[in-house]
């Protein structure tokens, strides 16, 4: 987890590189991606903006988080966001992976309950029986 001095130094460059990878790998023209982002965000995004965001040489062009999320959403490249999230100690679950994680959590809870039951069985007395009359 990034907590030390300058632990996230160069993060903007890594974000720009990620934007470049997304744009190069999605197989769609940047104009189309920009138009889809504009619709999604309700804020104009142009091809020139995407070009600037993906250029490591244009350090003055920082990618706003809303636009980065918009780019991820319209290109469905959540996988490329995961390495960035891991830098701060997180991890990204994508789609049905959430169900897999929930299943693991429920199994862990079930094991804990079973262990508690076993421990109680060793020491719990029999309940007083309610005898009729």
Tab-separated table of C-alpha atoms in Angstrom:
chain	number	residue	atom	x	y	z
A	1	UNK	CA	0.000	0.000	0.000
A	2	UNK	CA	1.307	3.407	-0.960
A	3	UNK	CA	1.953	5.342	2.235
A	4	UNK	CA	5.617	6.328	2.222
A	5	UNK	CA	7.165	9.503	0.871
A	6	UNK	CA	6.667	9.804	-2.895
A	7	UNK	CA	5.003	6.373	-3.004
A	8	UNK	CA	2.683	7.619	-5.735
A	9	UNK	CA	5.251	9.732	-7.563
A	10	UNK	CA	4.764	9.396	-11.278
A	11	UNK	CA	1.144	8.297	-10.934
A	12	UNK	CA	-0.021	10.783	-13.573
A	13	UNK	CA	2.439	9.277	-16.055
A	14	UNK	CA	1.107	5.793	-15.285
A	15	UNK	CA	-2.467	7.019	-15.738
A	16	UNK	CA	-1.521	8.589	-19.096
A	17	UNK	CA	0.144	5.335	-20.135
A	18	UNK	CA	-3.008	3.450	-19.153
A	19	UNK	CA	-5.145	5.851	-21.206
A	20	UNK	CA	-2.795	5.287	-24.153
A	21	UNK	CA	-3.033	1.519	-23.772
A	22	UNK	CA	-6.824	1.666	-23.602
A	23	UNK	CA	-7.064	3.850	-26.704
A	24	UNK	CA	-4.597	1.709	-28.647
A	25	UNK	CA	-6.207	-1.585	-27.721
A	26	UNK	CA	-9.929	-0.930	-27.977
A	27	UNK	CA	-10.033	-1.032	-31.787
A	28	UNK	CA	-12.294	2.002	-32.149
A	29	UNK	CA	-11.530	5.502	-33.427
A	30	UNK	CA	-10.820	8.097	-30.763
A	31	UNK	CA	-13.560	10.312	-32.185
A	32	UNK	CA	-16.113	7.580	-31.474
A	33	UNK	CA	-14.790	7.015	-27.956
A	34	UNK	CA	-14.861	10.772	-27.303
A	35	UNK	CA	-18.461	10.986	-28.535
A	36	UNK	CA	-19.521	8.075	-26.320
A	37	UNK	CA	-17.791	9.656	-23.322
A	38	UNK	CA	-19.520	12.972	-24.061
A	39	UNK	CA	-22.915	11.265	-23.969
A	40	UNK	CA	-22.068	9.270	-20.842
A	41	UNK	CA	-20.627	12.190	-18.889
A	42	UNK	CA	-22.865	14.967	-20.208
A	43	UNK	CA	-19.673	16.942	-20.735
A	44	UNK	CA	-17.831	17.464	-24.010
A	45	UNK	CA	-14.850	15.200	-24.597
A	46	UNK	CA	-12.912	15.562	-27.850
A	47	UNK	CA	-10.369	13.464	-29.721
A	48	UNK	CA	-7.796	16.182	-28.992
A	49	UNK	CA	-8.449	15.776	-25.271
A	50	UNK	CA	-7.949	12.019	-25.501
A	51	UNK	CA	-4.749	12.590	-27.470
A	52	UNK	CA	-3.489	14.942	-24.746
A	53	UNK	CA	-4.484	12.593	-21.910
A	54	UNK	CA	-2.593	9.709	-23.510
A	55	UNK	CA	0.585	11.648	-24.283
A	56	UNK	CA	3.369	11.212	-21.713
A	57	UNK	CA	5.018	14.338	-23.111
A	58	UNK	CA	2.036	16.563	-22.256
A	59	UNK	CA	2.374	16.530	-18.474
A	60	UNK	CA	0.166	19.607	-18.086
A	61	UNK	CA	-2.840	17.570	-19.260
A	62	UNK	CA	-3.972	15.620	-16.226
A	63	UNK	CA	-6.864	13.218	-16.687
A	64	UNK	CA	-9.848	14.175	-14.507
A	65	UNK	CA	-11.118	11.146	-12.589
A	66	UNK	CA	-14.603	11.482	-14.098
A	67	UNK	CA	-13.131	11.264	-17.599
A	68	UNK	CA	-10.879	8.362	-16.673
A	69	UNK	CA	-13.921	6.505	-15.324
A	70	UNK	CA	-15.861	7.464	-18.455
A	71	UNK	CA	-13.086	6.079	-20.657
A	72	UNK	CA	-12.994	2.863	-18.642
A	73	UNK	CA	-16.789	2.552	-18.915
A	74	UNK	CA	-17.116	3.120	-22.664
A	75	UNK	CA	-14.190	0.829	-23.495
A	76	UNK	CA	-14.983	-1.828	-20.854
A	77	UNK	CA	-11.290	-1.972	-19.875
A	78	UNK	CA	-11.714	-2.347	-16.115
A	79	UNK	CA	-8.806	-4.775	-16.196
A	80	UNK	CA	-6.418	-1.892	-16.892
A	81	UNK	CA	-7.692	0.045	-13.883
A	82	UNK	CA	-6.796	-2.763	-11.461
A	83	UNK	CA	-3.006	-2.157	-11.450
A	84	UNK	CA	-3.619	1.490	-10.531
A	85	UNK	CA	-5.970	0.532	-7.685
A	86	UNK	CA	-3.418	-1.991	-6.400
A	87	UNK	CA	-0.913	0.841	-5.934
A	88	UNK	CA	-3.033	2.126	-3.046
A	89	UNK	CA	-3.647	-1.299	-1.549
A	90	UNK	CA	-6.921	-2.184	-3.244
A	91	UNK	CA	-8.055	-4.602	-5.858
A	92	UNK	CA	-10.778	-4.465	-8.449
A	93	UNK	CA	-13.445	-7.127	-8.784
A	94	UNK	CA	-15.006	-7.194	-12.226
A	95	UNK	CA	-18.509	-8.428	-12.965
A	96	UNK	CA	-19.278	-11.852	-11.551
A	97	UNK	CA	-15.991	-11.850	-9.600
A	98	UNK	CA	-18.022	-10.032	-6.939
A	99	UNK	CA	-20.127	-13.184	-6.549
A	100	UNK	CA	-16.988	-15.318	-6.242
A	101	UNK	CA	-15.654	-13.048	-3.509
A	102	UNK	CA	-19.027	-13.088	-1.711
A	103	UNK	CA	-19.091	-16.891	-1.909
A	104	UNK	CA	-15.640	-17.064	-0.325
A	105	UNK	CA	-16.734	-14.657	2.397
A	106	UNK	CA	-19.863	-16.708	3.153
A	107	UNK	CA	-17.796	-19.913	3.321
A	108	UNK	CA	-15.410	-18.235	5.743
A	109	UNK	CA	-18.340	-17.157	7.911
A	110	UNK	CA	-19.800	-20.683	7.777
A	111	UNK	CA	-16.454	-22.141	8.943
A	112	UNK	CA	-16.336	-19.664	11.826
A	113	UNK	CA	-19.887	-20.595	12.849
A	114	UNK	CA	-19.079	-24.317	12.664
A	115	UNK	CA	-15.983	-23.776	14.824
A	116	UNK	CA	-18.053	-21.892	17.389
A	117	UNK	CA	-20.655	-24.688	17.404
A	118	UNK	CA	-17.949	-27.313	17.994
A	119	UNK	CA	-16.466	-25.281	20.864
A	120	UNK	CA	-19.872	-24.829	22.482
A	121	UNK	CA	-20.710	-28.525	22.113
A	122	UNK	CA	-17.757	-29.334	24.363
A	123	UNK	CA	-19.006	-27.219	27.243
A	124	UNK	CA	-22.725	-26.594	26.794
A	125	UNK	CA	-24.942	-28.469	29.257
A	126	UNK	CA	-28.076	-30.261	28.217
A	127	UNK	CA	-31.152	-28.093	28.293
A	128	UNK	CA	-33.685	-28.747	31.008
A	129	UNK	CA	-36.479	-30.783	29.485
A	130	UNK	CA	-40.000	-29.536	29.875
A	131	UNK	CA	-41.836	-32.484	31.367
A	132	UNK	CA	-45.606	-32.506	31.209
A	133	UNK	CA	-47.513	-32.592	34.452
